[in-house]
Structure formats: C-alpha cells, structure tokens
Coordinates of C-alpha atoms in Angstrom, one line a residue:
Chain A
M289 CA -2.8 29.8 -95.7
V290 CA -1.2 26.5 -96.6
V291 CA -2.2 23.6 -94.4
A292 CA 0.9 22.0 -93.0
E293 CA 0.3 18.4 -93.7
I294 CA 3.5 16.8 -92.4
E295 CA 5.8 18.4 -89.9
F296 CA 9.0 17.1 -88.4
N297 CA 9.8 18.8 -85.1
E298 CA 13.3 18.3 -83.8
V299 CA 13.1 14.6 -84.9
G300 CA 16.0 12.4 -84.2
F301 CA 16.5 8.7 -84.7
V302 CA 19.1 6.4 -83.2
Y303 CA 19.5 2.8 -84.1
Q304 CA 20.1 0.4 -81.1
P305 CA 20.3 3.2 -78.5
G306 CA 22.2 2.6 -75.3
T307 CA 24.3 -0.2 -76.9
P308 CA 27.8 -0.2 -78.2
F309 CA 26.2 -0.4 -81.7
E310 CA 24.4 2.9 -81.3
V311 CA 24.2 4.8 -84.6
S312 CA 22.5 8.1 -84.9
A313 CA 20.8 8.1 -88.3
L314 CA 18.8 11.3 -88.1
R315 CA 19.5 14.5 -86.0
N316 CA 17.4 17.6 -85.4
I317 CA 15.1 17.2 -88.4
N318 CA 12.8 20.2 -88.7
L319 CA 10.9 20.1 -91.9
T320 CA 7.4 21.0 -93.2
I321 CA 5.9 19.3 -96.2
E322 CA 2.8 21.1 -97.3
S323 CA -0.4 19.3 -98.4
N324 CA -0.6 18.6 -102.2
S325 CA 3.1 19.5 -102.7
Y326 CA 5.7 17.6 -104.6
T327 CA 8.9 17.3 -102.6
A328 CA 12.1 15.5 -103.7
I329 CA 14.4 14.2 -101.0
V330 CA 18.0 13.8 -102.2
G331 CA 21.3 12.8 -100.6
H332 CA 23.9 10.1 -101.1
T333 CA 23.6 6.5 -99.8
G334 CA 23.6 6.6 -96.0
S335 CA 22.5 10.2 -95.7
G336 CA 19.4 9.3 -93.8
K337 CA 16.8 9.3 -96.6
S338 CA 15.6 5.8 -96.0
T339 CA 15.3 6.3 -92.2
L340 CA 13.2 9.4 -92.9
I341 CA 10.7 7.7 -95.1
Q342 CA 10.5 4.7 -92.7
L343 CA 9.4 7.3 -90.1
L344 CA 6.8 8.7 -92.4
D345 CA 5.4 5.3 -93.2
G346 CA 5.2 4.3 -89.5
L347 CA 7.8 1.6 -89.9
L348 CA 9.9 3.4 -87.3
K349 CA 9.1 5.9 -84.6
P350 CA 11.3 8.8 -83.6
T351 CA 13.7 8.3 -80.7
S352 CA 13.4 12.1 -80.0
G353 CA 11.2 14.9 -81.2
R354 CA 7.8 14.5 -82.8
L355 CA 6.3 14.0 -86.2
L356 CA 2.9 15.6 -87.0
I357 CA 0.9 14.1 -89.8
G358 CA -2.4 15.7 -90.3
Q359 CA -4.1 15.4 -86.9
S360 CA -1.9 12.7 -85.5
Q361 CA 1.3 13.0 -83.6
I362 CA 4.0 10.4 -83.6
D363 CA 6.8 10.3 -81.0
A364 CA 8.9 7.9 -79.0
N365 CA 5.8 6.9 -77.0
S366 CA 3.5 6.2 -79.8
T367 CA 1.8 2.8 -79.9
N368 CA 2.1 0.3 -82.7
R369 CA -1.6 0.9 -83.3
Q370 CA -1.0 4.6 -83.9
L371 CA 1.8 3.7 -86.3
A372 CA -0.4 1.3 -88.2
Q373 CA -3.0 4.1 -88.6
L374 CA -0.4 6.2 -90.2
H375 CA 0.5 3.5 -92.6
Q376 CA -3.1 3.5 -93.9
H377 CA -2.9 7.1 -95.2
I378 CA 0.6 7.1 -96.4
G379 CA 1.3 5.0 -99.5
I380 CA 4.8 3.9 -100.1
V381 CA 6.2 2.6 -103.4
F382 CA 9.4 0.8 -102.6
Q383 CA 12.2 0.2 -105.0
F384 CA 11.3 -2.6 -107.4
P385 CA 7.7 -2.9 -106.0
E386 CA 6.9 -5.5 -108.5
N387 CA 9.0 -8.0 -106.5
Q388 CA 6.2 -7.9 -103.9
L389 CA 3.4 -9.0 -106.2
F390 CA 2.1 -12.4 -105.2
E391 CA -1.6 -12.9 -106.1
E392 CA -2.9 -15.0 -109.0
T393 CA -4.6 -12.1 -110.8
V394 CA -3.9 -8.4 -111.2
I395 CA -7.2 -7.5 -109.6
K396 CA -6.7 -9.6 -106.5
D397 CA -3.2 -8.2 -106.0
I398 CA -4.4 -4.6 -106.2
A399 CA -7.5 -5.3 -104.0
F400 CA -5.4 -7.1 -101.3
G401 CA -4.6 -3.9 -99.3
P402 CA -8.1 -2.5 -99.1
K403 CA -9.4 -5.9 -98.1
N404 CA -6.8 -6.2 -95.5
F405 CA -7.9 -2.9 -94.0
G406 CA -11.5 -4.0 -93.7
K407 CA -13.2 -3.2 -97.1
S408 CA -15.7 -5.7 -98.4
E409 CA -14.9 -7.9 -101.4
S410 CA -16.9 -5.7 -103.7
Q411 CA -15.7 -2.4 -102.3
A412 CA -12.1 -3.6 -102.6
R413 CA -12.7 -4.7 -106.2
E414 CA -14.2 -1.3 -107.0
L415 CA -11.2 0.5 -105.5
A416 CA -8.9 -1.8 -107.4
L417 CA -10.6 -1.1 -110.7
E418 CA -10.4 2.7 -110.1
A419 CA -6.7 2.4 -109.2
M420 CA -6.1 0.4 -112.4
E421 CA -7.6 3.3 -114.4
L422 CA -5.5 5.8 -112.5
V423 CA -2.3 4.1 -113.5
G424 CA -3.4 3.5 -117.1
L425 CA -3.8 -0.2 -116.9
N426 CA -6.6 -1.5 -119.2
A427 CA -9.4 -3.3 -117.2
D428 CA -9.0 -6.2 -119.6
L429 CA -5.8 -7.1 -117.7
S430 CA -7.6 -7.5 -114.4
E431 CA -7.9 -11.3 -114.6
R432 CA -4.4 -11.9 -116.0
S433 CA -1.6 -13.1 -113.8
P434 CA 0.6 -10.2 -112.9
F435 CA 3.6 -12.3 -113.7
E436 CA 2.7 -12.5 -117.4
L437 CA 3.0 -8.7 -117.7
S438 CA 6.0 -6.7 -118.9
G439 CA 8.2 -5.1 -116.2
G440 CA 6.6 -1.7 -116.8
Q441 CA 3.1 -3.0 -116.4
M442 CA 4.0 -5.0 -113.3
R443 CA 5.3 -1.8 -111.7
R444 CA 2.0 -0.2 -112.6
V445 CA 0.1 -3.0 -110.8
A446 CA 2.3 -2.5 -107.7
I447 CA 1.6 1.2 -107.8
A448 CA -2.2 0.6 -108.3
G449 CA -2.0 -1.6 -105.2
V450 CA -0.7 1.4 -103.2
L451 CA -3.3 3.8 -104.7
A452 CA -6.2 1.5 -103.9
M453 CA -5.6 2.3 -100.3
Q454 CA -6.6 5.9 -101.1
P455 CA -3.5 7.4 -99.4
H456 CA -3.3 11.2 -99.0
T457 CA 0.5 11.0 -99.3
L458 CA 2.6 9.0 -101.7
I459 CA 6.2 8.2 -101.0
L460 CA 8.2 7.1 -103.9
D461 CA 11.6 5.4 -103.3
E462 CA 13.5 5.4 -106.6
P463 CA 10.4 4.5 -108.5
T464 CA 11.9 4.4 -112.0
A465 CA 15.0 2.2 -111.2
G466 CA 15.5 -0.5 -113.8
L467 CA 12.9 0.8 -116.2
D468 CA 13.9 1.8 -119.8
P469 CA 13.8 5.5 -120.7
R470 CA 10.3 5.3 -122.1
G471 CA 9.1 3.5 -119.0
Q472 CA 10.8 6.1 -116.8
R473 CA 9.2 9.0 -118.5
E474 CA 5.7 7.4 -118.4
I475 CA 6.0 6.6 -114.7
M476 CA 7.2 10.1 -113.7
E477 CA 4.4 11.7 -115.8
L478 CA 2.0 9.4 -114.0
F479 CA 3.0 10.6 -110.6
A480 CA 3.0 14.3 -111.7
S481 CA -0.6 13.9 -112.9
L482 CA -1.7 12.0 -109.7
Q483 CA -0.3 14.9 -107.7
Q484 CA -2.2 17.4 -109.7
Q485 CA -5.5 15.6 -110.4
Q486 CA -5.9 13.5 -107.3
H487 CA -4.4 16.2 -105.0
L488 CA -1.9 13.8 -103.5
T489 CA 1.1 14.9 -101.6
V490 CA 4.1 13.4 -103.3
I491 CA 7.5 12.7 -101.7
L492 CA 10.1 11.4 -104.2
V493 CA 13.3 9.9 -102.9
T494 CA 15.7 9.8 -105.9
H495 CA 19.3 9.8 -107.2
Q496 CA 18.0 11.2 -110.5
M497 CA 18.7 14.9 -110.1
E498 CA 17.0 15.6 -113.5
D499 CA 13.8 14.2 -112.1
A500 CA 14.1 16.3 -108.9
A501 CA 14.7 19.4 -111.0
Q502 CA 11.9 18.7 -113.4
Y503 CA 9.1 17.6 -111.1
A504 CA 9.6 18.8 -107.5
D505 CA 8.3 22.1 -106.1
K506 CA 10.8 21.8 -103.3
I507 CA 14.0 19.8 -102.8
V508 CA 15.3 18.6 -99.4
V509 CA 19.0 17.8 -99.3
M510 CA 20.2 15.4 -96.7
N511 CA 23.7 14.7 -95.6
H512 CA 25.0 12.8 -92.5
G513 CA 21.6 12.4 -91.0
E514 CA 20.7 16.1 -91.2
V515 CA 18.7 18.3 -93.5
V516 CA 21.3 20.6 -94.9
K517 CA 19.3 22.6 -97.4
V518 CA 15.7 23.1 -98.4
G519 CA 14.7 25.1 -101.5
T520 CA 13.2 25.2 -105.0
P521 CA 15.1 23.3 -107.7
R522 CA 16.7 26.5 -108.8
D523 CA 17.9 27.3 -105.3
I524 CA 19.4 23.9 -105.0
F525 CA 21.0 23.4 -108.4
V526 CA 22.4 26.9 -108.9
D527 CA 25.6 25.9 -107.0
P528 CA 27.4 22.9 -108.4
I529 CA 30.3 23.2 -106.0
W530 CA 28.0 23.0 -103.0
L531 CA 26.3 20.0 -104.6
K532 CA 29.6 18.2 -105.0
N533 CA 30.6 18.9 -101.5
N534 CA 27.4 17.3 -100.3
H535 CA 28.0 14.2 -102.5
L536 CA 25.3 15.0 -104.9
M537 CA 25.4 14.5 -108.7
V538 CA 25.0 17.7 -110.6
P539 CA 22.1 17.6 -113.1
K540 CA 23.3 17.4 -116.7
T541 CA 21.8 20.8 -117.6
T542 CA 23.4 22.5 -114.6
A543 CA 26.8 20.9 -115.4
F544 CA 26.5 21.9 -119.1
A545 CA 25.5 25.5 -118.3
Q546 CA 28.4 25.8 -115.9
R547 CA 30.8 24.7 -118.5
L548 CA 29.4 27.3 -120.9
Q549 CA 29.8 29.9 -118.2
Q550 CA 33.5 29.1 -118.0
R551 CA 33.6 29.8 -121.8
G552 CA 32.0 33.2 -121.6
F553 CA 28.3 32.6 -121.5
S554 CA 26.2 33.9 -118.7
F555 CA 22.9 32.5 -117.4
D556 CA 20.2 34.3 -115.4
P557 CA 18.2 32.6 -114.1
F558 CA 20.2 29.5 -114.1
P559 CA 18.5 27.0 -116.5
L560 CA 17.0 23.8 -115.2
T561 CA 15.7 22.3 -118.4
V562 CA 17.3 21.9 -121.9
A563 CA 14.6 24.1 -123.3
E564 CA 15.5 27.0 -120.9
L565 CA 19.1 26.5 -121.7
A566 CA 18.6 26.6 -125.4
Q567 CA 16.5 29.8 -125.2
Q568 CA 19.2 31.6 -123.2
I569 CA 22.0 30.4 -125.6
K570 CA 20.0 31.7 -128.5
Q571 CA 19.6 35.2 -126.9
Q572 CA 23.3 35.4 -126.3
L573 CA 24.3 34.2 -129.7
E574 CA 22.0 36.7 -131.3
S575 CA 22.7 39.7 -129.2
G576 CA 26.5 39.1 -129.3
S577 CA 26.3 39.3 -125.4
Chain B
M280 CA 39.1 -14.6 -139.0
T281 CA 38.5 -11.7 -136.7
A282 CA 34.9 -12.3 -135.7
I283 CA 34.7 -13.8 -132.2
I284 CA 30.9 -14.2 -132.4
R285 CA 29.0 -14.8 -135.5
A286 CA 25.2 -15.2 -135.8
T287 CA 23.5 -16.1 -139.0
N288 CA 19.7 -15.7 -139.4
I289 CA 18.9 -16.7 -135.9
S290 CA 15.2 -16.8 -134.8
Y291 CA 13.6 -17.9 -131.5
H292 CA 10.2 -18.0 -130.0
Y293 CA 9.1 -19.1 -126.5
P294 CA 7.2 -22.4 -126.6
D295 CA 3.9 -20.9 -125.4
E296 CA 4.0 -17.8 -127.7
T297 CA 3.5 -17.3 -131.4
N298 CA 5.7 -14.3 -132.1
D299 CA 9.4 -14.5 -132.5
V300 CA 11.4 -12.9 -129.6
I301 CA 14.4 -12.7 -132.0
H302 CA 13.7 -12.7 -135.6
N303 CA 16.2 -13.6 -138.4
L304 CA 19.1 -11.8 -136.8
S305 CA 22.6 -11.8 -138.3
F306 CA 25.7 -10.0 -137.0
E307 CA 29.3 -10.4 -136.3
I308 CA 31.3 -9.2 -133.3
K309 CA 35.0 -8.5 -133.7
R310 CA 37.5 -9.8 -131.3
G311 CA 38.4 -7.2 -128.7
D312 CA 35.5 -4.9 -129.6
W313 CA 33.0 -3.4 -127.1
V314 CA 29.6 -3.8 -128.7
A315 CA 26.4 -2.4 -127.2
I316 CA 23.2 -4.2 -127.9
V317 CA 20.6 -1.5 -127.3
G318 CA 16.8 -1.6 -127.1
H319 CA 13.9 -1.0 -124.7
N320 CA 12.8 -3.5 -122.2
G321 CA 11.2 -6.5 -124.0
S322 CA 12.9 -5.8 -127.3
G323 CA 14.6 -9.2 -127.3
K324 CA 18.1 -8.1 -126.4
S325 CA 18.4 -10.3 -123.3
T326 CA 17.1 -13.3 -125.2
L327 CA 19.9 -12.7 -127.7
A328 CA 22.4 -12.9 -124.9
R329 CA 21.0 -16.2 -123.7
A330 CA 21.2 -17.5 -127.2
I331 CA 24.9 -16.7 -127.4
D332 CA 25.4 -18.6 -124.1
G333 CA 23.6 -21.6 -125.5
L334 CA 20.7 -21.3 -123.1
L335 CA 18.1 -21.5 -125.9
E336 CA 17.4 -24.0 -128.6
L337 CA 17.1 -21.8 -131.7
D338 CA 14.3 -22.3 -134.2
Q339 CA 16.5 -21.2 -137.0
G340 CA 20.1 -20.1 -137.7
E341 CA 23.5 -20.7 -136.1
I342 CA 25.8 -18.9 -133.6
F343 CA 29.5 -19.4 -133.6
V344 CA 31.8 -18.5 -130.7
N345 CA 35.5 -18.6 -131.5
D346 CA 34.5 -20.5 -134.7
Q347 CA 32.8 -23.2 -132.7
L348 CA 29.1 -23.8 -133.4
V349 CA 27.0 -23.3 -130.2
A350 CA 25.2 -26.6 -129.7
Q351 CA 24.2 -28.9 -126.9
E352 CA 27.3 -31.1 -127.3
N353 CA 29.9 -28.3 -126.6
I354 CA 27.8 -26.1 -124.4
W355 CA 30.3 -26.3 -121.5
E356 CA 33.2 -25.6 -123.8
I357 CA 31.4 -22.5 -125.0
R358 CA 30.4 -21.2 -121.6
K359 CA 34.0 -21.4 -120.4
Q360 CA 34.7 -18.6 -122.8
I361 CA 31.9 -16.3 -121.7
G362 CA 31.4 -14.5 -118.5
F363 CA 28.0 -13.0 -117.5
V364 CA 27.1 -10.1 -115.2
F365 CA 23.4 -9.6 -114.7
Q366 CA 21.2 -6.7 -113.7
N367 CA 20.5 -7.7 -110.1
P368 CA 23.7 -8.5 -108.2
D369 CA 21.7 -10.1 -105.3
N370 CA 20.6 -12.9 -107.6
Q371 CA 24.2 -13.9 -108.4
F372 CA 25.8 -14.3 -105.0
V373 CA 26.5 -17.7 -103.6
G374 CA 29.4 -17.2 -101.2
A375 CA 29.2 -16.3 -97.5
T376 CA 32.0 -13.8 -97.9
V377 CA 33.1 -11.6 -100.9
A378 CA 36.3 -13.8 -101.3
D379 CA 34.3 -17.0 -101.2
D380 CA 32.0 -15.6 -103.8
V381 CA 34.8 -14.7 -106.2
A382 CA 36.4 -18.2 -105.6
F383 CA 33.2 -20.1 -106.4
G384 CA 33.7 -20.5 -110.1
L385 CA 37.4 -21.4 -109.7
E386 CA 36.6 -24.0 -107.1
N387 CA 34.2 -25.6 -109.5
R388 CA 37.1 -26.0 -111.9
H389 CA 39.0 -27.8 -109.2
M390 CA 41.8 -25.2 -109.2
P391 CA 44.5 -25.9 -106.6
R392 CA 43.9 -23.9 -103.4
N393 CA 47.1 -21.8 -103.6
E394 CA 46.6 -20.8 -107.2
M395 CA 42.9 -20.0 -106.4
I396 CA 43.7 -17.7 -103.5
E397 CA 46.2 -15.9 -105.8
K398 CA 43.6 -15.5 -108.5
V399 CA 40.9 -14.3 -106.1
N400 CA 43.2 -11.7 -104.6
E401 CA 44.3 -10.4 -108.0
A402 CA 40.7 -10.2 -109.1
L403 CA 39.6 -8.3 -106.0
E404 CA 42.5 -6.0 -106.3
M405 CA 41.6 -5.3 -109.9
V406 CA 38.1 -4.2 -108.9
E407 CA 39.4 -2.3 -105.9
M408 CA 37.5 -4.5 -103.4
S409 CA 40.4 -6.2 -101.5
Q410 CA 39.5 -4.6 -98.2
F411 CA 36.1 -6.1 -98.4
A412 CA 37.3 -9.7 -99.0
E413 CA 35.9 -11.0 -95.7
R414 CA 32.7 -9.0 -95.7
E415 CA 29.3 -10.5 -96.4
P416 CA 28.2 -9.7 -99.9
A417 CA 24.7 -8.6 -98.7
A418 CA 26.2 -5.7 -96.7
L419 CA 27.7 -4.0 -99.8
S420 CA 26.2 -1.2 -101.9
G421 CA 24.9 -1.9 -105.4
G422 CA 28.0 -0.6 -107.1
Q423 CA 30.3 -2.7 -104.8
K424 CA 28.2 -5.8 -105.5
Q425 CA 28.6 -5.4 -109.2
R426 CA 32.4 -5.0 -108.6
V427 CA 32.4 -8.3 -106.8
A428 CA 30.4 -9.9 -109.6
L429 CA 32.8 -8.6 -112.1
A430 CA 35.8 -9.9 -110.1
G431 CA 34.2 -13.4 -110.0
V432 CA 33.7 -13.4 -113.7
V433 CA 37.1 -12.0 -114.6
A434 CA 38.9 -14.5 -112.3
M435 CA 37.6 -17.2 -114.7
R436 CA 39.5 -15.5 -117.6
P437 CA 36.7 -15.5 -120.2
D438 CA 37.3 -14.2 -123.7
I439 CA 33.9 -12.6 -123.8
L440 CA 32.2 -10.6 -121.1
I441 CA 28.4 -10.1 -121.5
L442 CA 26.8 -7.5 -119.3
D443 CA 23.0 -7.8 -119.2
E444 CA 21.7 -4.4 -117.9
A445 CA 24.5 -4.6 -115.3
T446 CA 24.4 -0.9 -114.5
S447 CA 20.7 -0.3 -114.7
M448 CA 20.0 -0.8 -110.9
L449 CA 22.9 1.4 -109.8
D450 CA 22.8 5.1 -108.9
P451 CA 24.6 7.5 -111.3
E452 CA 27.8 7.4 -109.3
G453 CA 27.9 3.6 -109.1
R454 CA 27.1 3.4 -112.9
E455 CA 30.0 5.7 -113.8
S456 CA 32.5 3.8 -111.6
I457 CA 31.5 0.4 -113.1
L458 CA 31.8 1.7 -116.6
K459 CA 35.3 3.1 -115.8
L460 CA 36.3 -0.2 -114.3
L461 CA 35.1 -2.0 -117.4
Q462 CA 37.4 0.0 -119.6
Q463 CA 40.3 -1.0 -117.4
L464 CA 39.3 -4.7 -117.3
R465 CA 38.8 -4.8 -121.0
Q466 CA 42.3 -3.6 -121.7
R467 CA 44.1 -5.6 -119.1
Y468 CA 42.4 -8.9 -120.1
H469 CA 41.9 -8.3 -123.8
L470 CA 38.1 -8.9 -123.4
T471 CA 35.5 -8.7 -126.0
V472 CA 32.6 -6.8 -124.2
I473 CA 28.9 -7.1 -125.1
S474 CA 26.8 -4.7 -123.1
I475 CA 23.1 -5.1 -123.3
T476 CA 21.6 -1.9 -122.2
H477 CA 19.0 0.8 -122.6
D478 CA 21.4 3.4 -121.2
I479 CA 22.4 5.7 -124.1
D480 CA 25.5 7.0 -122.3
E481 CA 26.7 3.4 -121.8
A482 CA 26.1 2.7 -125.4
A483 CA 28.1 5.8 -126.4
M484 CA 31.2 4.1 -124.9
A485 CA 31.0 1.1 -127.3
D486 CA 32.9 0.6 -130.6
E487 CA 29.7 -0.5 -132.3
I488 CA 26.0 -0.3 -131.5
L489 CA 23.4 -2.9 -132.5
L490 CA 19.9 -1.4 -132.2
I491 CA 17.3 -4.0 -131.5
D492 CA 13.5 -3.6 -131.7
D493 CA 10.8 -6.3 -131.7
G494 CA 13.5 -8.9 -132.0
R495 CA 14.9 -7.4 -135.1
L496 CA 18.2 -5.7 -135.9
V497 CA 17.0 -2.2 -136.9
A498 CA 20.3 -0.4 -137.2
K499 CA 24.0 -1.1 -136.7
G500 CA 27.0 1.2 -136.7
V501 CA 29.5 3.2 -134.8
P502 CA 28.0 5.3 -132.0
N503 CA 28.4 8.6 -133.9
E504 CA 26.1 7.3 -136.7
I505 CA 23.5 5.7 -134.4
L506 CA 23.3 8.3 -131.7
M507 CA 22.5 11.2 -133.9
Q508 CA 19.3 9.6 -135.0
G509 CA 17.3 11.2 -132.2
D510 CA 13.8 10.7 -133.6
R511 CA 14.5 7.1 -134.2
L512 CA 15.9 6.6 -130.7
I513 CA 12.8 8.2 -129.1
E514 CA 10.6 6.1 -131.3
L515 CA 12.3 3.0 -130.0
G516 CA 11.6 4.0 -126.4
L517 CA 15.2 5.1 -125.8
D518 CA 16.8 8.4 -124.7
V519 CA 18.7 10.9 -126.8
P520 CA 22.4 11.6 -125.8
Y521 CA 22.7 14.9 -123.9
G522 CA 24.7 16.8 -126.6
E523 CA 22.2 15.8 -129.2
K524 CA 19.4 16.9 -126.8
I525 CA 20.8 20.3 -126.7
K526 CA 21.2 20.3 -130.5
R527 CA 17.5 19.4 -130.9
A528 CA 16.5 22.2 -128.5
L529 CA 18.6 24.7 -130.5
V530 CA 17.0 23.6 -133.7
K531 CA 13.6 24.3 -132.1
E532 CA 14.9 27.9 -131.4
D533 CA 15.7 28.1 -135.2
L534 CA 19.4 28.1 -134.7
Q535 CA 21.6 26.5 -137.4
T536 CA 23.4 23.5 -135.9
P537 CA 26.1 21.1 -137.2
T538 CA 24.8 18.1 -139.1
E539 CA 27.2 15.6 -137.6
Y540 CA 26.9 13.9 -134.2
M541 CA 27.6 16.2 -131.2
D542 CA 28.5 14.9 -127.8
S543 CA 28.5 17.2 -124.8
N544 CA 32.2 18.2 -125.3
R545 CA 31.9 19.0 -128.9
M546 CA 28.7 21.0 -128.2
V547 CA 30.5 23.1 -125.6
D548 CA 33.3 23.8 -128.1
W549 CA 31.0 24.6 -130.9
L550 CA 28.9 27.0 -128.9
W551 CA 32.0 28.7 -127.6
Q552 CA 33.2 29.3 -131.2
K553 CA 29.8 30.6 -132.2
L554 CA 29.8 33.0 -129.2
N555 CA 33.3 34.3 -130.2
L556 CA 32.1 35.0 -133.8
T557 CA 29.4 37.2 -132.5
K558 CA 31.8 39.4 -130.5

C-alpha cells in the first residue's frame, strides 16, 4: 500500500475573512500526494497554485479543512510552532531563488539553513558539501562568492541550500524560469534524479506543459481556486479543448498531434513526447493506415 | 546607406578578467529589420547590447549608429535613438502609477505637459494598457509589466528597440502576446528591432539571426538557414525549433525527410501529403 504522505482534506483558504476585502483563494481541496511521487500543479495565474504551495510550506494555514503531512495535522487552529516544524521538512525552491543568496561564500550560504535549525558548524558544513555534490557543484567552488558564479550555477547554490535541510518534500515554483535551454534541461534532469535517487517527493508548479508531460507521474489542474482535474499526463493532455477552456497551454506535441488528426492521422495512445509521435507517424505512413 | 547599426572588429573584456566577453565581432543591421542575437546565457550577447548603447569602453573596434560613431562625446545623442527593454520588468519601474511610469522619460526631456499626456495615452493605448493607467505597476502581471515597459520606451520614439531577454521571465501566454505586440509596434513606428534571446521561437520571427558563442559570431543568416542546423544549436546550448525536432525524430525512425528547414506548419502539410500518397 502506498503511504499517503500529504493529504488535503476539504481545505479552504480565504484572504482577509470577515472583511469587505474577503477573497476566497481555495475551495474544497481534496488531494492526496503520495510519498516519493512527482506531481505537477498547473493552472493559469490566479488559479490558486501559489496559495496551495504556501499552505504546504507552512507560510499560511487553512481557514477551513485540514492538511495532513506525514504525522502532523495543520488546520485553522495550528500554532506558528507547528507551522515552523512543517517548514523544516518541506523544501521550497521559489522563483529566481538566486535572488535570495546573501552570504560571502557558497558554502556559508548553503550551510545557513541547517545552522539556523540548530546544526553545529561542522555538521552544517558537512550537509552543505553533500548538497553541493547532489546538485553537481564542484567542491572547489565552496569558498567562492556566490555572486561570481553564472546564473545557472547560482541557481544550483540556492537549490543546494534547500537540500541541505534534508527535506522529504521538494516544492519547485517555476524552477527553470529565466534559464537558457541547456540550463533548463539540466535543472529538470537534476530534480528527476533527486526524486528517484534521494526518494524525495517532488511537487512542481509550472507553466511549462512540456515539463509537466515529461516528468510528472500525476498532474493536478487548478482553476478558480479549485482542483478541477487530477490524472496522469496522458489523462490530462488528451483533451486540448478542455485544456483551453481551463486556460492552460496545450503542450506542443499534443497540439501538433491534434493538427495531424484533423488531416487524417490517428493516434492511440495520444503521444506525449516527440519520439512517441514519430513512432506512430512512421507506423501510419508505412501501413497506409 | 541602409545599415542603421554597423560594428567593425569590436572586442571587450571586463577589467578584472583576461578573456574577451566579445571578440572581434563585425556585423551590420539594416534599417527596419528585426534581428535576433541568439546565444546561451553568458555567451556575450547582453554585453554586445551594452556596447551598442555606449555603456562600455571597447578595447578595439568601432560601432556606428545612424552613421554616428558611438563615443563618450555623443553618448546622449546615441541613446536618444535607442530604447531598451530588459528581462526583469521590476527593475525598470520608477513611477507610482503606470501612467507616471510611461511619462518618466518624456518628463526628463521637458516635454510640455499637454503633449506629454497625449503621448502617454497613445502609448498606453498602443500596448492595450489604457485601463491600467492609474494602477500601481507592482500589481500587474509579468506580461502586463512588459507592456508598460514597452509603452515607456515607444513613447520616446526611438529608431531602434533593443530587447534584452524581455520575454524570458514570462509565461508562454505572456510571451506570445508580447511578441505579437512587437510586430505591431515595429510596423507602426518603423522600428529596427534587436532581440537578444535564447528562445528559438522568438528568434524564428526575426529577419536575420546572429548566433553568438563565447563572444564570437559563429553564424549569421536568415532563420531558415540557421534554424535547420539542429546539432549546432544543441551544441550551443540552445533548443531546436519544434518542426525540426519532429524532423529529427522521424530521421531516427529511418524516414526520408525534406532537406530544407521545416517549421511546424510545413511539417504538418508535408506529413499530410505523405499520408495521402500511401492511400
């Protein structure tokens, strides 16, 4: 049986409740995220994605319902202390995380979190060195200033800082924004291998439907503060009209396959990758379909 | 003379480094063209943009803008002709409201108030942001912010618009809408556009592509020539355009494919014809 690591139970969140500015950001969220899974959360700007990850990271608490994370339960009555504990086990990589680097050296920056949570100087340093290795940063860089590094390397330093806290869950908020294509590929491969080799639970919030299709086991679609669909990439991307109605971009391969369908090709199963698409095209061209 | 920008053998290195960030670059940009300068992060493409704007003292070579040599003496004269939009819109806002922000550059030129208001309104209308005139810039989405930044630049009526990764922080929808807007602005104001980018779809919209790697010009040509060199693009840390990606995957399946550049539309047409031949 799969251990249910994270469970949203009728979770709702209202900003400024009881005031004229009351805004309901999340409604009736029921969602299970299994341990060691890779989940993508997609939805247009304002769909509730950011509120959802702030709840997971303990930055907000639900105004209704409850959130179960491992053994702990978070609800409207949870104390700040309980929220802080949550924060320790859930690592979040915000957009442009390199903007938050501040220490003189790479190693100090990465060791800051563990030290702050009570690790000794040498333990924190040890964790920082391990994290550098995990993200593919050479140990030679440890005494360099993070600000001398390239954009891609700075982002790795920021990610190492999150990993040094030894989280069981990693939340990624648009982690490749602003990187060039090679940098984007490398960072996405890094997260995939962390999930598989370090047995992390990965939650990816993204506008890049290609990444969601390629890396996630499960995709959660949000719209107007509600979860409107949960499924495998194939379940989600099989229906381009539904995607458009929910303000989502259609992955390039889905859009391309759909155009070919209108011209007499047929696809089953619906291709998610260029390689799958090419194989099915070949079969049809050779068999005369 | 049709070249609006001409660079001859320019080189530059940062004071505390030994390697050139741009090395012996020569190129011409034709008036009214859209030119994409393409390379991975750190390839030297942004430095090149700064050189055109006279922000760097070159080690070697010369740059001419509208036949004027870019030099310290005429730097303000040069900059009047060039508008910049940068990657992070948050770093370029100065006004408390959207309208104030668009007015900032005009105010600095001591434009009479009535004329200024007219110019600001026109610019906001052009970028479809009129209804946001009194909003705080910080409350806008990324795409809206870049629209406001474009309005501020276009209101100054530059000859040349330089976009330094201006769409790379936007979501796909925001990116598409900004690129569409650029097409309109370019026609309406007869702009020469230089877009510095690593986005291959953005590059495909240009009249000409300059491929930069390690501060050197490694290839130059129309998009059709450059974008079909998939191996080279990958080697340079870039992406392959989608139609060409399909072509490469079909080649792997041992299918005969056309030798010329295939964008997505042509690929759909070509596959449809192939399918009909098999029937």
